[in-house]
C-alpha cells in the first residue's frame, strides 16, 4: 500500500510527509531517509544518528471511519510492528517500554512519533519511526543500541516494517480501531516489558507516580497501582522508568 520516496538526507521525514498530506497526498505516501538532521521523538526529543547508520521512515495514514478516541492506539500499533520487524529481519528479540520505545538488550533501539495532521480531505496520521541499524558503540547516544551486532540489512528492516505496518493497520482499521477485536491489545500486552514491573511515571506537569504497571486500558493508557495505595492511576502521556525490584 506504500508509495515510498527514498532520499539520502532530509530535515525530518515526519515533516516531509505532513507537508505532503496537507498538499493532498494519498494514504500510503511514505518517505525513507538514511539521515535526517532535525528528527524528533516523543516529548519533542531530538533523534540523531551519523549519516548512513540508521533508518528514518514516515508513513501517511488516513484512518477515516475510525473514531478519534481510538487513534491513540496508533503509536502502540507502530511499536508492535517494529518489534516484530526486528525479529523478522534480524532475529533479534526486542520488547516495548510503554508506550512505544523499542528496547533491545536493555538499550533503546528505536523511537516512534505519531502526529495528527489536519488536511483539506480530513485528519490524517503520520507514523514516524527512527531505527538504529549500523551504529558502532561509539556512535550511539548514552543508552542506545543498534542492530549492528546482528548483521541486519537496512533494506530487510525497511521491508519488514513496511509490510508489518500495512498488515496491522488494515486489520485495526477493518475493526473500526477496536484494539480488542483487531487483536492489537493482546499483541501489545505480549510485547510490553513494562507490564508487571515496578515503575515511576514522570508526568508532563512535573508530578510523578510510582507503583506497579498492571495493564493498558481501552484508550492505550498505562494503568499503575500506586505503591502508596489508593486508586489505580491511568497515564496517557509521560516518561516511564522501569525500577529495580526492591
Short mmCIF file of N, CA and C in Angstrom, two decimals, residues 112-191:
data_model
loop_
_atom_site.label_atom_id
_atom_site.label_comp_id
_atom_site.label_asym_id
_atom_site.label_seq_id
_atom_site.Cartn_x
_atom_site.Cartn_y
_atom_site.Cartn_z
N UNK A 112 9.58 6.20 18.15
CA UNK A 112 8.40 6.33 17.29
C UNK A 112 7.66 7.60 17.66
N UNK A 113 7.27 8.35 16.65
CA UNK A 113 6.47 9.56 16.85
C UNK A 113 5.31 9.55 15.87
N UNK A 114 4.09 9.55 16.40
CA UNK A 114 2.89 9.61 15.57
C UNK A 114 2.26 10.98 15.76
N UNK A 115 2.02 11.67 14.65
CA UNK A 115 1.46 13.02 14.71
C UNK A 115 0.17 13.10 13.90
N UNK A 116 -0.79 13.80 14.44
CA UNK A 116 -2.05 14.05 13.74
C UNK A 116 -1.90 15.31 12.90
N UNK A 117 -2.37 15.24 11.67
CA UNK A 117 -2.24 16.36 10.73
C UNK A 117 -3.62 16.68 10.16
N UNK A 118 -4.00 17.94 10.20
CA UNK A 118 -5.26 18.36 9.58
C UNK A 118 -5.00 18.70 8.12
N UNK A 119 -5.79 18.10 7.24
CA UNK A 119 -5.61 18.30 5.80
C UNK A 119 -6.95 18.66 5.17
N UNK A 120 -6.94 19.17 3.93
CA UNK A 120 -8.21 19.53 3.28
C UNK A 120 -9.19 18.37 3.16
N UNK A 121 -8.70 17.14 3.12
CA UNK A 121 -9.59 15.99 2.98
C UNK A 121 -9.82 15.27 4.31
N UNK A 122 -9.52 15.94 5.40
CA UNK A 122 -9.76 15.36 6.72
C UNK A 122 -8.48 15.08 7.46
N UNK A 123 -8.63 14.69 8.71
CA UNK A 123 -7.47 14.43 9.55
C UNK A 123 -6.70 13.21 9.05
N UNK A 124 -5.40 13.25 9.25
CA UNK A 124 -4.52 12.15 8.87
C UNK A 124 -3.53 11.92 9.99
N UNK A 125 -2.84 10.79 9.92
CA UNK A 125 -1.80 10.48 10.91
C UNK A 125 -0.49 10.20 10.18
N UNK A 126 0.57 10.75 10.71
CA UNK A 126 1.92 10.47 10.20
C UNK A 126 2.63 9.60 11.23
N UNK A 127 3.00 8.41 10.81
CA UNK A 127 3.70 7.47 11.69
C UNK A 127 5.19 7.54 11.37
N UNK A 128 5.96 8.09 12.29
CA UNK A 128 7.39 8.23 12.09
C UNK A 128 8.17 7.24 12.94
N UNK A 129 9.16 6.60 12.34
CA UNK A 129 9.96 5.59 13.02
C UNK A 129 11.44 5.86 12.75
N UNK A 130 12.22 5.98 13.81
CA UNK A 130 13.67 6.06 13.69
C UNK A 130 14.27 4.80 14.27
N UNK A 131 15.16 4.16 13.53
CA UNK A 131 15.68 2.86 13.96
C UNK A 131 17.19 2.79 13.74
N UNK A 132 17.91 2.45 14.80
CA UNK A 132 19.37 2.33 14.73
C UNK A 132 19.74 1.01 14.05
N UNK A 133 20.42 1.10 12.93
CA UNK A 133 20.74 -0.11 12.16
C UNK A 133 22.21 -0.49 12.28
N UNK A 134 23.11 0.44 12.04
CA UNK A 134 24.52 0.06 11.89
C UNK A 134 25.49 0.86 12.75
N UNK A 135 25.01 1.62 13.72
CA UNK A 135 25.92 2.39 14.55
C UNK A 135 26.83 1.48 15.37
N UNK A 136 28.08 1.90 15.50
CA UNK A 136 29.00 1.25 16.42
C UNK A 136 28.74 1.82 17.82
N UNK A 137 29.24 1.16 18.87
CA UNK A 137 29.01 1.69 20.22
C UNK A 137 29.43 3.14 20.39
N UNK A 138 30.52 3.54 19.75
CA UNK A 138 30.98 4.91 19.88
C UNK A 138 30.11 5.93 19.18
N UNK A 139 29.25 5.48 18.27
CA UNK A 139 28.38 6.39 17.53
C UNK A 139 27.00 6.53 18.17
N UNK A 140 26.73 5.73 19.18
CA UNK A 140 25.40 5.72 19.79
C UNK A 140 25.32 6.69 20.96
N UNK A 141 24.14 7.28 21.18
CA UNK A 141 23.95 8.11 22.37
C UNK A 141 23.92 7.22 23.61
N UNK A 142 24.07 7.81 24.80
CA UNK A 142 24.00 7.01 26.02
C UNK A 142 22.69 6.22 26.10
N UNK A 143 22.80 4.94 26.37
CA UNK A 143 21.61 4.11 26.48
C UNK A 143 21.09 3.58 25.17
N UNK A 144 21.75 3.90 24.06
CA UNK A 144 21.29 3.45 22.75
C UNK A 144 21.95 2.16 22.32
N UNK A 145 21.27 1.42 21.47
CA UNK A 145 21.82 0.20 20.86
C UNK A 145 21.45 0.21 19.38
N UNK A 146 22.13 -0.63 18.61
CA UNK A 146 21.80 -0.77 17.19
C UNK A 146 21.73 -2.24 16.82
N UNK A 147 21.36 -2.48 15.58
CA UNK A 147 21.29 -3.85 15.07
C UNK A 147 22.63 -4.33 14.50
N UNK A 148 23.68 -3.52 14.64
CA UNK A 148 24.97 -3.88 14.06
C UNK A 148 25.46 -5.27 14.50
N UNK A 149 25.35 -5.64 15.78
CA UNK A 149 25.82 -6.98 16.17
C UNK A 149 25.04 -8.12 15.53
N UNK A 150 23.85 -7.81 15.01
CA UNK A 150 23.01 -8.84 14.42
C UNK A 150 23.16 -8.93 12.90
N UNK A 151 23.94 -8.01 12.33
CA UNK A 151 24.20 -8.06 10.89
C UNK A 151 22.98 -7.77 10.03
N UNK A 152 22.04 -7.01 10.55
CA UNK A 152 20.82 -6.73 9.79
C UNK A 152 21.08 -5.79 8.63
N UNK A 153 20.41 -6.04 7.52
CA UNK A 153 20.48 -5.15 6.36
C UNK A 153 19.35 -4.13 6.45
N UNK A 154 19.66 -2.88 6.12
CA UNK A 154 18.67 -1.81 6.22
C UNK A 154 17.45 -2.10 5.35
N UNK A 155 17.66 -2.61 4.13
CA UNK A 155 16.53 -2.88 3.25
C UNK A 155 15.62 -3.96 3.82
N UNK A 156 16.20 -4.96 4.47
CA UNK A 156 15.39 -6.02 5.06
C UNK A 156 14.55 -5.47 6.21
N UNK A 157 15.14 -4.59 7.00
CA UNK A 157 14.41 -3.98 8.10
C UNK A 157 13.27 -3.11 7.57
N UNK A 158 13.57 -2.31 6.56
CA UNK A 158 12.54 -1.46 5.97
C UNK A 158 11.39 -2.29 5.41
N UNK A 159 11.71 -3.34 4.68
CA UNK A 159 10.66 -4.19 4.11
C UNK A 159 9.79 -4.80 5.21
N UNK A 160 10.42 -5.25 6.29
CA UNK A 160 9.66 -5.86 7.38
C UNK A 160 8.77 -4.85 8.08
N UNK A 161 9.27 -3.64 8.28
CA UNK A 161 8.45 -2.59 8.89
C UNK A 161 7.28 -2.23 7.99
N UNK A 162 7.55 -2.00 6.71
CA UNK A 162 6.50 -1.57 5.78
C UNK A 162 5.41 -2.63 5.64
N UNK A 163 5.79 -3.88 5.47
CA UNK A 163 4.79 -4.93 5.31
C UNK A 163 4.03 -5.16 6.61
N UNK A 164 4.73 -5.11 7.73
CA UNK A 164 4.07 -5.30 9.01
C UNK A 164 3.11 -4.19 9.34
N UNK A 165 3.49 -2.95 9.03
CA UNK A 165 2.61 -1.82 9.30
C UNK A 165 1.36 -1.90 8.44
N UNK A 166 1.51 -2.24 7.18
CA UNK A 166 0.34 -2.37 6.30
C UNK A 166 -0.63 -3.41 6.84
N UNK A 167 -0.11 -4.57 7.25
CA UNK A 167 -0.97 -5.65 7.72
C UNK A 167 -1.67 -5.29 9.03
N UNK A 168 -0.92 -4.79 10.00
CA UNK A 168 -1.51 -4.44 11.30
C UNK A 168 -2.53 -3.31 11.15
N UNK A 169 -2.17 -2.32 10.35
CA UNK A 169 -3.07 -1.17 10.17
C UNK A 169 -4.37 -1.58 9.51
N UNK A 170 -4.30 -2.39 8.47
CA UNK A 170 -5.52 -2.80 7.77
C UNK A 170 -6.44 -3.59 8.70
N UNK A 171 -5.86 -4.46 9.52
CA UNK A 171 -6.67 -5.24 10.46
C UNK A 171 -7.31 -4.34 11.50
N UNK A 172 -6.54 -3.41 12.02
CA UNK A 172 -7.05 -2.46 13.03
C UNK A 172 -8.14 -1.58 12.44
N UNK A 173 -7.91 -1.06 11.25
CA UNK A 173 -8.91 -0.19 10.63
C UNK A 173 -10.18 -0.96 10.29
N UNK A 174 -10.06 -2.19 9.81
CA UNK A 174 -11.23 -3.00 9.47
C UNK A 174 -12.08 -3.27 10.70
N UNK A 175 -11.46 -3.27 11.88
CA UNK A 175 -12.19 -3.48 13.13
C UNK A 175 -12.66 -2.16 13.73
N UNK A 176 -12.62 -1.09 12.94
CA UNK A 176 -13.05 0.21 13.44
C UNK A 176 -12.13 0.77 14.51
N UNK A 177 -10.88 0.29 14.51
CA UNK A 177 -9.92 0.75 15.50
C UNK A 177 -10.06 0.09 16.86
N UNK A 178 -10.94 -0.90 16.97
CA UNK A 178 -11.15 -1.58 18.25
C UNK A 178 -9.90 -2.39 18.59
N UNK A 179 -9.21 -2.07 19.69
CA UNK A 179 -7.96 -2.76 19.99
C UNK A 179 -8.15 -4.23 20.35
N UNK A 180 -9.30 -4.57 20.91
CA UNK A 180 -9.54 -5.97 21.28
C UNK A 180 -9.94 -6.79 20.06
N UNK A 181 -10.92 -6.28 19.29
CA UNK A 181 -11.41 -7.02 18.13
C UNK A 181 -10.32 -7.21 17.08
N UNK A 182 -9.40 -6.27 16.98
CA UNK A 182 -8.33 -6.35 15.98
C UNK A 182 -7.15 -7.20 16.45
N UNK A 183 -7.16 -7.59 17.71
CA UNK A 183 -6.04 -8.35 18.27
C UNK A 183 -4.87 -7.48 18.69
N UNK A 184 -5.00 -6.16 18.54
CA UNK A 184 -3.87 -5.28 18.84
C UNK A 184 -3.58 -5.23 20.34
N UNK A 185 -4.62 -5.16 21.16
CA UNK A 185 -4.40 -5.08 22.60
C UNK A 185 -3.64 -6.30 23.11
N UNK A 186 -4.02 -7.47 22.64
CA UNK A 186 -3.34 -8.70 23.06
C UNK A 186 -1.89 -8.72 22.56
N UNK A 187 -1.69 -8.33 21.31
CA UNK A 187 -0.34 -8.31 20.75
C UNK A 187 0.55 -7.32 21.49
N UNK A 188 0.00 -6.16 21.82
CA UNK A 188 0.79 -5.16 22.53
C UNK A 188 1.18 -5.66 23.92
N UNK A 189 0.21 -6.19 24.65
CA UNK A 189 0.49 -6.66 26.01
C UNK A 189 1.56 -7.74 26.01
N UNK A 190 1.55 -8.59 24.99
CA UNK A 190 2.53 -9.68 24.91
C UNK A 190 3.95 -9.17 24.67
N UNK A 191 4.09 -7.97 24.12
CA UNK A 191 5.40 -7.43 23.76
C UNK A 191 5.85 -6.32 24.70
#
